[in-house]
CSV table of C-alpha atoms in Angstrom, one decimal:
chain,number,residue,atom,x,y,z
A,210,MET,CA,4.7,-2.7,41.9
A,211,PRO,CA,6.4,-5.1,44.0
A,212,ALA,CA,9.7,-5.8,41.8
A,213,ASP,CA,12.8,-4.0,42.3
A,214,PRO,CA,13.7,-1.9,39.4
A,215,PRO,CA,16.7,-2.9,37.1
A,216,SER,CA,20.1,-1.7,37.7
A,217,ALA,CA,21.5,1.0,35.7
A,218,ASP,CA,24.8,-0.6,35.4
A,219,PRO,CA,25.9,-1.3,32.0
A,220,SER,CA,26.5,-4.6,32.7
A,221,SER,CA,23.0,-5.5,33.6
A,222,ALA,CA,22.0,-6.5,30.0
A,223,GLU,CA,23.9,-8.8,27.7
A,224,PRO,CA,25.9,-7.2,25.5
A,225,PRO,CA,26.1,-8.1,21.8
A,226,PRO,CA,29.0,-10.0,20.7
A,227,VAL,CA,32.3,-8.6,19.7
A,228,GLY,CA,31.9,-6.8,15.9
A,229,THR,CA,28.0,-7.0,15.8
A,230,ALA,CA,26.8,-3.9,13.9
A,231,VAL,CA,24.1,-3.6,16.6
A,232,PRO,CA,24.7,-1.3,19.8
A,233,GLY,CA,24.6,-2.4,23.2
A,234,PRO,CA,21.1,-1.4,25.5
A,235,ASP,CA,23.0,1.6,26.7
A,236,ALA,CA,22.5,3.2,23.4
A,237,ARG,CA,20.8,6.5,23.5
A,238,SER,CA,18.7,8.5,21.3
A,239,THR,CA,20.7,11.5,19.9
A,240,ASP,CA,17.6,13.4,18.7
A,241,PRO,CA,17.7,16.7,20.2
A,242,ALA,CA,13.9,16.6,20.5
A,243,VAL,CA,14.1,13.5,22.6
A,244,PRO,CA,15.5,13.4,25.9
A,245,ALA,CA,18.0,10.6,26.7
A,246,SER,CA,15.6,8.8,29.1
A,247,GLY,CA,12.7,8.6,26.9
A,248,ALA,CA,10.2,9.6,24.3
A,249,GLY,CA,9.8,13.2,25.3
A,250,ALA,CA,9.2,12.3,28.9
A,251,GLY,CA,11.7,13.1,31.4
A,252,PRO,CA,12.6,11.3,34.5
A,253,GLY,CA,10.2,13.4,36.5
A,254,ASP,CA,7.3,13.1,34.0
A,255,ARG,CA,5.5,10.5,35.9
A,256,ALA,CA,2.0,11.4,34.5
A,257,ALA,CA,3.2,10.9,31.0
A,258,ARG,CA,4.8,7.3,31.8
A,259,ARG,CA,1.7,6.6,33.6
A,260,GLY,CA,-0.5,7.3,30.8
A,261,ALA,CA,1.9,5.5,28.0
A,262,PHE,CA,1.7,2.4,30.4
A,263,ALA,CA,-1.9,3.0,30.6
A,264,ALA,CA,-2.6,3.3,26.9
A,265,VAL,CA,-0.4,0.5,25.7
A,266,ALA,CA,-1.4,-2.0,28.5
A,267,LEU,CA,-5.1,-1.6,27.5
A,268,ALA,CA,-4.1,-2.2,24.1
A,269,LEU,CA,-2.6,-5.4,24.5
A,270,PHE,CA,-5.1,-6.4,26.6
A,271,CYS,CA,-7.7,-6.1,24.2
A,272,ILE,CA,-5.9,-7.6,21.2
A,273,GLN,CA,-5.3,-11.0,23.3
A,274,VAL,CA,-8.6,-11.1,24.8
A,275,ASP,CA,-10.0,-10.6,21.2
A,276,PHE,CA,-7.6,-13.5,19.7
A,277,PHE,CA,-8.0,-16.3,22.5
A,278,ALA,CA,-11.5,-15.6,22.8
A,279,LEU,CA,-12.5,-16.2,19.1
A,280,ASN,CA,-11.1,-19.5,18.7
A,281,LEU,CA,-13.9,-20.9,21.1
A,282,ALA,CA,-16.8,-19.1,18.6
A,283,ILE,CA,-15.9,-20.6,15.7
A,284,PRO,CA,-18.9,-22.9,16.0
A,285,GLY,CA,-21.2,-20.0,16.9
A,286,ILE,CA,-20.0,-18.1,14.0
A,287,SER,CA,-20.6,-21.1,11.8
A,288,ALA,CA,-24.2,-21.7,12.7
A,289,GLU,CA,-25.6,-18.3,12.7
A,290,LEU,CA,-23.9,-17.3,9.5
A,291,ALA,CA,-24.9,-20.6,7.8
A,292,VAL,CA,-21.4,-21.4,6.6
A,293,THR,CA,-19.2,-24.5,7.5
A,294,PRO,CA,-16.7,-24.8,10.4
A,295,ALA,CA,-13.7,-24.8,7.7
A,296,ALA,CA,-15.3,-21.5,6.2
A,297,ALA,CA,-15.6,-20.1,9.4
A,298,GLN,CA,-12.2,-20.4,10.3
A,299,TRP,CA,-11.3,-18.0,7.8
A,300,THR,CA,-11.9,-15.3,10.4
A,301,LEU,CA,-9.0,-17.1,12.3
A,302,SER,CA,-6.3,-17.5,9.4
A,303,ALA,CA,-7.3,-13.7,7.7
A,304,TYR,CA,-6.1,-12.3,11.1
A,305,MET,CA,-3.2,-14.5,11.3
A,306,LEU,CA,-2.5,-13.3,7.7
A,307,ALA,CA,-2.7,-9.9,8.5
A,308,ILE,CA,-0.8,-9.6,11.8
A,309,GLY,CA,2.0,-12.0,10.8
A,310,CYS,CA,2.5,-9.9,7.7
A,311,PHE,CA,2.7,-6.6,9.1
A,312,PHE,CA,4.7,-7.0,12.3
A,313,ILE,CA,8.1,-6.0,11.0
A,314,VAL,CA,6.7,-3.2,8.7
A,315,GLY,CA,4.4,-1.9,12.0
A,316,GLY,CA,7.4,-1.8,14.4
A,317,ARG,CA,9.9,-0.4,11.8
A,318,LEU,CA,6.8,2.4,10.8
A,319,GLY,CA,7.0,3.5,14.3
A,320,ASP,CA,10.8,3.9,14.5
A,321,VAL,CA,11.1,5.8,11.4
A,322,PHE,CA,7.8,8.1,11.2
A,323,GLY,CA,6.8,8.4,15.0
A,324,ARG,CA,5.8,5.6,17.6
A,325,ARG,CA,2.8,7.9,18.6
A,326,ARG,CA,1.4,8.0,15.3
A,327,ALA,CA,1.7,4.5,14.6
A,328,LEU,CA,0.2,3.3,18.2
A,329,LEU,CA,-3.0,5.8,17.3
A,330,ALA,CA,-3.3,4.4,13.8
A,331,GLY,CA,-3.2,1.0,14.9
A,332,ALA,CA,-5.9,1.6,17.6
A,333,ALA,CA,-8.2,3.0,15.4
A,334,LEU,CA,-7.8,0.2,13.0
A,335,PHE,CA,-7.8,-2.1,15.5
A,336,THR,CA,-11.4,-0.4,17.3
A,337,ALA,CA,-12.8,0.3,13.5
A,338,GLY,CA,-12.3,-3.4,12.6
A,339,SER,CA,-13.7,-4.9,16.2
A,340,VAL,CA,-17.3,-2.6,15.6
A,341,ALA,CA,-17.3,-3.9,11.9
A,342,CYS,CA,-16.9,-7.5,13.2
A,343,ALA,CA,-19.6,-7.0,15.5
A,344,LEU,CA,-21.9,-5.7,12.9
A,345,ALA,CA,-20.6,-7.8,10.1
A,346,PRO,CA,-24.1,-9.2,8.1
A,347,GLY,CA,-21.8,-12.1,6.4
A,348,LEU,CA,-18.4,-14.3,6.4
A,349,GLY,CA,-16.9,-12.1,3.6
A,350,ALA,CA,-17.5,-8.8,5.6
A,351,LEU,CA,-16.0,-10.5,9.0
A,352,VAL,CA,-13.3,-11.8,7.2
A,353,ALA,CA,-12.5,-8.3,5.9
A,354,ALA,CA,-13.0,-6.7,9.2
A,355,ARG,CA,-10.8,-9.1,10.7
A,356,ILE,CA,-7.9,-8.2,8.4
A,357,VAL,CA,-8.6,-4.5,9.4
A,358,GLN,CA,-8.0,-5.8,13.0
A,359,GLY,CA,-4.9,-7.8,12.4
A,360,ILE,CA,-3.6,-4.9,10.8
A,361,GLY,CA,-4.1,-2.7,13.3
A,362,ALA,CA,-3.0,-5.3,16.2
A,363,ALA,CA,0.3,-5.6,13.8
A,364,LEU,CA,1.1,-1.6,14.4
A,365,VAL,CA,0.2,-1.9,18.1
A,366,PHE,CA,2.2,-4.6,19.3
A,367,PRO,CA,5.8,-3.6,18.3
A,368,VAL,CA,4.9,0.2,18.7
A,369,SER,CA,3.5,-0.4,22.3
A,370,VAL,CA,7.1,-2.4,23.2
A,371,SER,CA,9.0,0.7,21.6
A,372,VAL,CA,6.8,3.1,23.4
A,373,ILE,CA,7.6,1.9,26.7
A,374,THR,CA,11.2,1.2,26.1
A,375,ASN,CA,11.7,5.0,25.0
A,376,VAL,CA,9.3,6.5,27.6
A,377,PHE,CA,10.9,4.9,30.6
A,378,PRO,CA,14.1,5.4,31.8
A,379,GLU,CA,16.5,2.5,31.8
A,380,ALA,CA,16.0,2.0,35.6
A,381,GLY,CA,12.6,1.2,35.3
A,382,ARG,CA,12.2,-0.1,31.8
A,383,ALA,CA,11.9,-3.7,32.4
A,384,ARG,CA,9.8,-3.5,35.3
A,385,ALA,CA,7.2,-1.3,33.5
A,386,LEU,CA,7.6,-3.9,30.2
A,387,GLY,CA,6.7,-6.6,32.6
A,388,ALA,CA,3.9,-5.1,34.0
A,389,VAL,CA,2.7,-4.3,30.7
A,390,PHE,CA,2.9,-7.8,29.4
A,391,GLY,CA,1.3,-9.0,32.9
A,392,VAL,CA,-1.7,-6.8,32.0
A,393,ALA,CA,-1.6,-8.5,28.2
A,394,ASN,CA,-1.5,-11.8,29.9
A,395,ILE,CA,-4.7,-11.5,31.8
A,396,GLY,CA,-6.1,-11.1,28.3
A,397,THR,CA,-4.5,-14.4,27.0
A,398,ALA,CA,-5.7,-16.6,29.9
A,399,LEU,CA,-9.2,-14.9,30.1
A,400,GLY,CA,-9.8,-15.1,26.4
A,401,PRO,CA,-11.0,-18.6,26.2
A,402,PHE,CA,-13.2,-18.0,29.4
A,403,VAL,CA,-14.8,-14.8,27.6
A,404,GLY,CA,-15.0,-16.4,24.5
A,405,GLY,CA,-16.7,-19.5,25.9
A,406,GLY,CA,-19.1,-17.6,28.0
A,407,LEU,CA,-20.3,-15.0,25.6
A,408,THR,CA,-20.7,-17.6,22.7
A,409,GLU,CA,-22.9,-19.6,24.8
A,410,GLY,CA,-24.7,-16.4,26.6
A,411,PRO,CA,-25.4,-13.4,24.1
A,412,GLY,CA,-23.2,-14.8,21.5
A,413,TRP,CA,-20.1,-14.4,19.5
A,414,ARG,CA,-20.8,-10.6,18.1
A,415,TRP,CA,-20.2,-9.8,22.0
A,416,ILE,CA,-16.6,-10.6,22.1
A,417,PHE,CA,-16.2,-7.7,19.6
A,418,TRP,CA,-18.5,-5.4,21.4
A,419,LEU,CA,-16.4,-6.0,24.5
A,420,VAL,CA,-13.0,-5.3,22.9
A,421,ALA,CA,-14.3,-2.1,20.8
A,422,PRO,CA,-15.0,0.3,23.9
A,423,LEU,CA,-11.8,-0.5,25.7
A,424,SER,CA,-9.5,0.1,22.5
A,425,ALA,CA,-11.4,3.1,21.9
A,426,LEU,CA,-10.4,4.3,25.4
A,427,SER,CA,-6.8,3.0,24.9
A,428,LEU,CA,-6.8,5.3,21.7
A,429,LEU,CA,-8.3,8.0,23.7
A,430,ILE,CA,-5.5,7.8,26.5
A,431,ALA,CA,-2.9,7.4,23.9
A,432,LEU,CA,-4.1,10.4,22.1
A,433,LEU,CA,-4.0,12.6,25.2
A,434,LYS,CA,-0.8,11.0,27.0
A,435,VAL,CA,1.5,9.5,24.8
A,436,ALA,CA,4.4,11.6,23.6
A,437,ASP,CA,6.5,11.0,20.2
A,438,SER,CA,9.3,9.4,19.8
A,439,ARG,CA,11.4,7.7,16.7
A,440,ASP,CA,15.0,6.5,15.4
A,441,PRO,CA,16.7,9.8,15.2
A,442,ASP,CA,19.4,7.9,12.8
A,443,ALA,CA,17.0,7.2,10.3
A,444,PRO,CA,15.6,9.1,7.6
A,445,ARG,CA,12.0,9.9,6.9
A,446,GLN,CA,11.7,7.2,4.0
A,447,LEU,CA,10.6,3.5,4.4
A,448,ASP,CA,12.0,0.7,2.2
A,449,LEU,CA,9.3,0.1,0.0
A,450,PRO,CA,10.6,-3.1,-1.8
A,451,GLY,CA,11.5,-4.4,1.4
A,452,CYS,CA,8.1,-3.9,2.6
A,453,LEU,CA,6.8,-5.5,-0.5
A,454,THR,CA,8.8,-8.4,-0.5
A,455,VAL,CA,8.5,-9.4,3.4
A,456,VAL,CA,4.6,-8.7,3.3
A,457,VAL,CA,4.6,-11.1,0.1
A,458,GLY,CA,6.5,-13.8,1.8
A,459,LEU,CA,5.0,-14.0,5.2
A,460,ALA,CA,1.7,-14.2,3.5
A,461,ALA,CA,2.3,-16.7,1.2
A,462,LEU,CA,4.0,-19.1,4.2
A,463,THR,CA,1.2,-18.1,6.5
A,464,LEU,CA,-1.2,-18.9,4.0
A,465,ALA,CA,0.3,-22.4,3.2
A,466,VAL,CA,0.9,-22.9,6.8
A,467,GLU,CA,-3.3,-22.1,7.9
A,468,ARG,CA,-4.8,-23.7,4.8
A,469,GLY,CA,-2.2,-26.7,4.2
A,470,SER,CA,-4.1,-29.0,6.4
A,471,ALA,CA,-7.1,-28.2,4.7
A,472,TRP,CA,-5.9,-28.1,1.1
A,473,GLY,CA,-3.4,-30.8,1.5
A,474,TRP,CA,0.1,-30.4,2.1
A,475,ASN,CA,1.0,-31.9,-1.8
A,476,HIS,CA,-1.7,-29.5,-3.2
A,477,PRO,CA,-0.8,-27.3,-5.9
A,478,ARG,CA,-2.3,-24.4,-4.1
A,479,THR,CA,0.0,-25.3,-1.0
A,480,LEU,CA,2.9,-25.9,-2.9
A,481,ALA,CA,2.6,-22.8,-4.9
A,482,ALA,CA,2.3,-20.4,-1.7
A,483,LEU,CA,5.2,-22.0,-0.1
A,484,GLY,CA,7.5,-21.8,-3.4
A,485,LEU,CA,6.4,-17.9,-3.4
A,486,ALA,CA,7.4,-17.3,0.3
A,487,VAL,CA,10.7,-18.9,-0.7
A,488,LEU,CA,11.2,-16.5,-3.7
A,489,ALA,CA,10.1,-13.9,-1.7
A,490,GLY,CA,12.3,-14.5,1.4
A,491,ALA,CA,15.2,-14.5,-0.8
A,492,LEU,CA,14.5,-11.3,-2.9
A,493,PHE,CA,14.1,-9.7,0.8
A,494,THR,CA,17.2,-10.7,2.0
A,495,LEU,CA,19.1,-9.6,-1.2
A,496,ARG,CA,17.4,-6.2,-1.1
A,497,GLU,CA,18.2,-5.7,2.9
A,498,ARG,CA,21.9,-6.4,1.7
A,499,ARG,CA,21.9,-3.8,-0.6
A,500,ALA,CA,19.8,-1.1,0.4
A,501,ARG,CA,20.9,2.1,1.9
A,502,HIS,CA,18.5,2.1,4.9
A,503,PRO,CA,17.0,-1.1,4.8
A,504,LEU,CA,13.5,-2.4,6.5
A,505,ILE,CA,15.5,-4.5,9.0
A,506,ASP,CA,19.3,-4.2,9.8
A,507,LEU,CA,20.7,-7.8,9.2
A,508,GLY,CA,23.3,-7.0,11.9
A,509,LEU,CA,20.6,-7.7,14.2
A,510,PHE,CA,21.1,-11.7,14.0
A,511,ARG,CA,25.1,-11.1,14.5
A,512,ASN,CA,23.5,-10.1,18.2
A,513,VAL,CA,23.9,-13.5,19.3
A,514,PRO,CA,21.6,-12.5,22.7
A,515,TYR,CA,19.3,-11.5,20.5
A,516,VAL,CA,19.0,-14.6,18.2
A,517,LEU,CA,19.1,-16.8,21.5
A,518,VAL,CA,16.2,-15.3,23.2
A,519,THR,CA,14.3,-14.8,19.6
A,520,GLY,CA,14.7,-18.4,19.2
A,521,MET,CA,14.1,-19.6,22.4
A,522,GLY,CA,10.8,-17.0,22.8
A,523,SER,CA,9.6,-18.3,19.4
A,524,ILE,CA,9.9,-22.3,20.6
A,525,ALA,CA,8.1,-21.4,23.8
A,526,ASN,CA,5.3,-19.9,22.0
A,527,MET,CA,4.7,-22.9,19.5
A,528,GLY,CA,4.6,-24.6,22.9
A,529,TYR,CA,2.3,-22.2,24.4
A,530,GLY,CA,-0.2,-22.4,21.1
A,531,VAL,CA,0.1,-26.0,21.0
A,532,THR,CA,-0.8,-26.7,24.7
A,533,VAL,CA,-3.7,-24.4,24.4
A,534,PHE,CA,-5.1,-26.0,21.3
A,535,LEU,CA,-4.7,-29.4,22.6
A,536,ALA,CA,-6.2,-28.6,26.3
A,537,THR,CA,-9.3,-26.9,24.7
A,538,LEU,CA,-9.9,-30.2,22.5
A,539,TYR,CA,-9.3,-32.4,25.6
A,540,LEU,CA,-11.5,-30.2,27.9
A,541,GLN,CA,-14.6,-30.6,25.8
A,542,GLY,CA,-13.7,-33.7,24.0
A,543,VAL,CA,-12.2,-36.1,26.5
A,544,ARG,CA,-13.8,-34.5,29.6
A,545,GLY,CA,-17.1,-33.5,28.2
A,546,LEU,CA,-16.8,-29.8,29.5
A,547,SER,CA,-19.0,-27.1,27.5
A,548,PRO,CA,-16.9,-24.1,26.3
A,549,LEU,CA,-17.8,-22.3,29.4
A,550,ALA,CA,-16.8,-24.8,31.8
A,551,ALA,CA,-13.4,-25.5,29.7
A,552,GLY,CA,-13.0,-21.7,30.0
A,553,VAL,CA,-13.4,-21.9,33.7
A,554,VAL,CA,-10.3,-24.4,33.6
A,555,PHE,CA,-8.3,-21.8,32.1
A,556,LEU,CA,-8.7,-19.4,34.8
A,557,ALA,CA,-6.4,-21.4,36.7
A,558,PRO,CA,-3.5,-20.6,34.8
A,559,ALA,CA,-4.8,-16.9,34.4
A,560,VAL,CA,-3.2,-15.6,37.5
A,561,LEU,CA,0.2,-17.2,36.7
A,562,VAL,CA,0.3,-16.0,32.8
A,563,ALA,CA,-0.6,-12.6,34.3
A,564,LEU,CA,1.7,-12.6,36.6
A,565,THR,CA,5.1,-13.7,34.3
A,566,GLY,CA,5.1,-10.4,33.3
A,567,PRO,CA,6.1,-8.7,36.4
A,568,LEU,CA,8.4,-12.1,37.0
A,569,GLY,CA,9.9,-11.0,34.1
A,570,GLY,CA,10.8,-7.4,35.3
A,571,TRP,CA,11.8,-8.8,38.6
A,572,LEU,CA,14.0,-11.4,37.1
A,573,SER,CA,15.6,-8.8,34.5
A,574,PRO,CA,18.2,-7.2,36.8
A,575,ARG,CA,19.5,-10.3,38.4
A,576,VAL,CA,19.9,-13.0,35.7
A,577,ARG,CA,20.9,-12.9,32.4
A,578,PRO,CA,18.2,-13.0,29.7
A,579,THR,CA,19.5,-16.1,27.8
A,580,ALA,CA,19.3,-17.7,30.9
A,581,VAL,CA,15.6,-16.7,32.1
A,582,MET,CA,14.7,-18.0,28.6
A,583,ALA,CA,16.4,-21.6,29.2
A,584,MET,CA,14.9,-21.8,32.6
A,585,ALA,CA,11.3,-21.0,31.4
A,586,GLY,CA,12.2,-23.8,28.6
A,587,VAL,CA,13.0,-26.1,31.3
A,588,VAL,CA,9.9,-25.7,33.4
A,589,ALA,CA,7.8,-25.5,30.1
A,590,GLY,CA,9.0,-28.6,29.0
A,591,THR,CA,8.7,-30.6,31.8
A,592,GLY,CA,5.3,-29.3,32.5
A,593,MET,CA,4.5,-30.6,28.9
A,594,LEU,CA,5.7,-33.7,29.7
A,595,ALA,CA,4.0,-34.0,33.2
A,596,LEU,CA,0.5,-32.8,31.5
A,597,SER,CA,0.6,-35.8,29.0
A,598,VAL,CA,0.6,-38.5,32.0
A,599,VAL,CA,-1.5,-36.7,34.6
A,600,GLU,CA,-5.3,-37.6,34.8
A,601,ALA,CA,-7.1,-36.6,38.1
A,602,TRP,CA,-8.4,-33.3,38.3
A,603,TRP,CA,-6.9,-32.3,41.8
A,604,LEU,CA,-3.4,-32.9,39.7
A,605,TYR,CA,-4.2,-31.9,35.9
A,606,VAL,CA,-5.2,-28.4,37.0
A,607,PRO,CA,-2.2,-27.2,39.1
A,608,VAL,CA,0.3,-29.2,36.5
A,609,PHE,CA,-1.5,-27.0,33.6
A,610,ALA,CA,-1.3,-23.7,35.5
A,611,TRP,CA,1.9,-23.9,36.9
A,612,CYS,CA,4.5,-26.0,35.1
A,613,GLY,CA,2.5,-26.0,31.7
A,614,LEU,CA,0.3,-22.9,30.4
A,615,GLY,CA,1.1,-20.6,33.2
A,616,LEU,CA,4.5,-20.2,34.5
A,617,GLY,CA,7.0,-22.3,32.1
A,618,LEU,CA,5.1,-21.2,28.5
A,619,GLY,CA,3.8,-18.0,29.8
A,620,LEU,CA,7.2,-16.9,31.1
A,621,GLY,CA,8.9,-17.9,27.8
A,622,TRP,CA,7.1,-16.3,25.3
A,623,THR,CA,6.3,-13.0,27.5
A,624,PHE,CA,9.9,-12.6,28.7
A,625,SER,CA,11.4,-12.7,25.2
A,626,SER,CA,9.7,-9.2,24.2
A,627,VAL,CA,11.2,-8.1,27.6
A,628,ALA,CA,14.7,-9.5,27.0
A,629,THR,CA,15.2,-8.7,23.4
A,630,GLN,CA,14.7,-4.8,24.5
A,631,GLN,CA,17.7,-5.2,26.9
A,632,VAL,CA,20.0,-6.4,23.9
A,633,VAL,CA,19.2,-3.9,21.3
A,634,PRO,CA,19.7,0.2,21.3
A,635,PRO,CA,16.2,1.9,22.1
A,636,ALA,CA,16.2,3.8,18.9
A,637,ARG,CA,15.7,0.6,16.9
A,638,ALA,CA,13.3,-0.9,19.5
A,639,GLY,CA,10.2,-1.1,17.4
A,640,GLU,CA,12.5,-2.9,14.6
A,641,ALA,CA,13.6,-5.7,16.8
A,642,SER,CA,10.1,-6.2,18.2
A,643,GLY,CA,8.7,-6.3,15.0
A,644,VAL,CA,11.0,-8.8,14.2
A,645,LEU,CA,10.7,-11.1,17.2
A,646,LEU,CA,6.8,-11.1,17.0
A,647,THR,CA,7.3,-12.2,13.6
A,648,PHE,CA,9.0,-15.1,14.6
A,649,LEU,CA,6.6,-15.4,17.5
A,650,VAL,CA,3.2,-15.5,15.2
A,651,THR,CA,4.8,-17.2,12.2
A,652,LEU,CA,6.5,-20.2,13.7
A,653,GLY,CA,3.3,-20.4,16.3
A,654,ALA,CA,1.2,-21.1,13.2
A,655,ILE,CA,3.4,-23.6,11.7
A,656,ALA,CA,3.6,-25.3,15.2
A,657,LEU,CA,-0.4,-25.5,15.2
A,658,ALA,CA,-0.7,-26.6,11.7
A,659,ALA,CA,1.5,-29.4,12.4
A,660,ALA,CA,-0.3,-30.3,15.7
A,661,ALA,CA,-3.5,-30.2,13.6
A,662,SER,CA,-2.1,-32.5,10.9
A,663,ALA,CA,-0.4,-34.8,13.5
A,664,LEU,CA,-3.9,-35.2,15.3
A,665,THR,CA,-5.3,-36.3,11.8
A,666,ALA,CA,-3.0,-38.8,11.1
A,667,LEU,CA,-2.9,-40.3,14.7
A,668,THR,CA,-6.8,-40.2,15.4
A,669,PRO,CA,-7.6,-42.9,13.0
A,670,GLU,CA,-5.5,-45.6,14.8
A,671,ARG,CA,-5.5,-44.4,18.4
A,672,PRO,CA,-8.0,-42.5,20.5
A,673,PRO,CA,-7.8,-38.8,20.7
A,674,GLU,CA,-6.5,-38.6,24.4
A,675,GLU,CA,-3.4,-40.9,23.3
A,676,ALA,CA,-2.7,-38.4,20.7
A,677,TYR,CA,-3.0,-35.4,22.5
A,678,ASP,CA,-0.5,-36.9,24.9
A,679,LEU,CA,1.8,-37.8,22.0
A,680,ILE,CA,2.1,-34.4,20.7
A,681,LEU,CA,2.4,-33.1,24.2
A,682,ARG,CA,5.6,-35.3,24.7
A,683,VAL,CA,6.9,-34.5,21.6
A,684,GLY,CA,6.6,-30.6,22.2
A,685,GLY,CA,8.1,-31.0,25.5
A,686,VAL,CA,11.1,-32.8,24.4
A,687,VAL,CA,11.6,-30.2,21.7
A,688,ILE,CA,11.4,-27.3,24.2
A,689,LEU,CA,13.7,-29.2,26.9
A,690,ALA,CA,16.3,-29.7,23.9
A,691,ALA,CA,16.0,-25.9,22.8
A,692,ALA,CA,16.9,-24.8,26.3
A,693,ALA,CA,19.8,-27.0,26.6
A,694,VAL,CA,21.0,-25.6,23.2
A,695,VAL,CA,20.7,-22.0,24.5
A,696,MET,CA,22.7,-23.0,27.5
A,697,ALA,CA,25.3,-24.5,25.7
A,698,VAL,CA,25.8,-21.4,23.6
A,699,ARG,CA,25.7,-19.4,26.2
A,700,ARG,CA,28.6,-21.5,28.4
A,701,ARG,CA,30.6,-21.3,25.1
A,702,LEU,CA,30.4,-17.8,24.5
A,703,VAL,CA,31.2,-17.1,28.0
A,704,ARG,CA,34.2,-19.0,28.0
A,705,ARG,CA,35.3,-16.9,24.6
A,706,GLY,CA,34.7,-13.8,26.4
A,707,VAL,CA,32.1,-12.9,24.0
A,708,LEU,CA,29.0,-12.7,26.7
A,709,PRO,CA,29.5,-11.8,30.3
A,710,PRO,CA,28.9,-14.6,33.0
A,711,LEU,CA,25.3,-15.7,34.5
A,712,SER,CA,24.6,-13.4,37.6
A,713,VAL,CA,23.8,-9.8,37.5
A,714,ARG,CA,23.9,-9.1,40.9
A,715,ARG,CA,24.1,-5.8,42.6
A,716,SER,CA,27.2,-4.6,44.5
């Protein structure tokens, strides 16, 4: 890749604030079975690193294609299985429930019991779930298979990040993570095109027949090439009460958010789910404070750079999901494009979204993570505002690609996964990634639910196009405000000597 590798200088990453319980990014594994540079792969073991990269990148590509392609397949699923579109929507809701609930558990499972085992288990589940989806005779079987897929993806995603963090030496870690997410982002951007094309052509089942063999290939590569690594300080046991409470809480919250607009936000089922989420969240916090070996070290939330990056990344991901959702409706409902033609428009930002991964790797040694996130927020926010006012195709497509979906929002949510690995120790990389991904997915689902509810409330009184524009403007303002807050907090902490200055230039 053309990007320069990050500096090995300890100052190249933002250290946690004074007094934090989370070690800095230069922490190393003390497990005698794990070399300091990575998980069983020394600096000269390029073949092992390439194998790990290929397995991880391909697995994430499959997950992203699968999720973003199926959004356009809901009408086809509804028609073939003779169910209502609202019922077919459970194929998305069930997946979101599964993946959102198990991110934290999946990340910690890899840290505690071995990242190779967790990666293999996740890839196997995702592959089996994909085949089951393709063969599903009815909606019930399809939803069940989607849950299996979601659990597999919840294992693969955080463990993939920690595998790369631990197998690559520090000098090449950010660049490798950036390239991995570059490949994954190709799947993100191509998903609507693939989903629209296959749904109009051979049928929605071919979405799963596409990802199943690719996922199986990633499983095979991981089996042959990925060495194991884990947190050497963690006992070989899992905080089961913590797992139970966090899964129940996230499941209840996700269910309420996903189905709230359909049930009604004041419906007893919605309120009961929200109440259960609050109760489970409180129990989880109490458990983690008292547990000898907690599922999440709450000291992670005293790591100011991690909190800023996670917060900005979550808000950027909220904007990303809302922009994709509104653009899909706009292109088909206002512009009158077919699903395939709408997917073609998404090819424009595909290249830029894919490039945000390598771009993040290039920026990593040069600019502090929080500053990159704030910069992405500014580009994304102004892009969403611009997208709400342009109409001509010659201007809409480049704004959509460059400022909105492609560069700004794409960099915002992608770089958060790279940046968090710079501000936590490699031994707990899976835990940090799992927490980040949980925030990304959960808040992203909340944003989509809010956008859908806003559309329902706005469209009787105004044309859909005006409603889309208003939501984009609100989203753009929120993201710009978040970027301003991140930089204001950062500046204050720099003045207090808690964080280093902005520049990370090499001598």
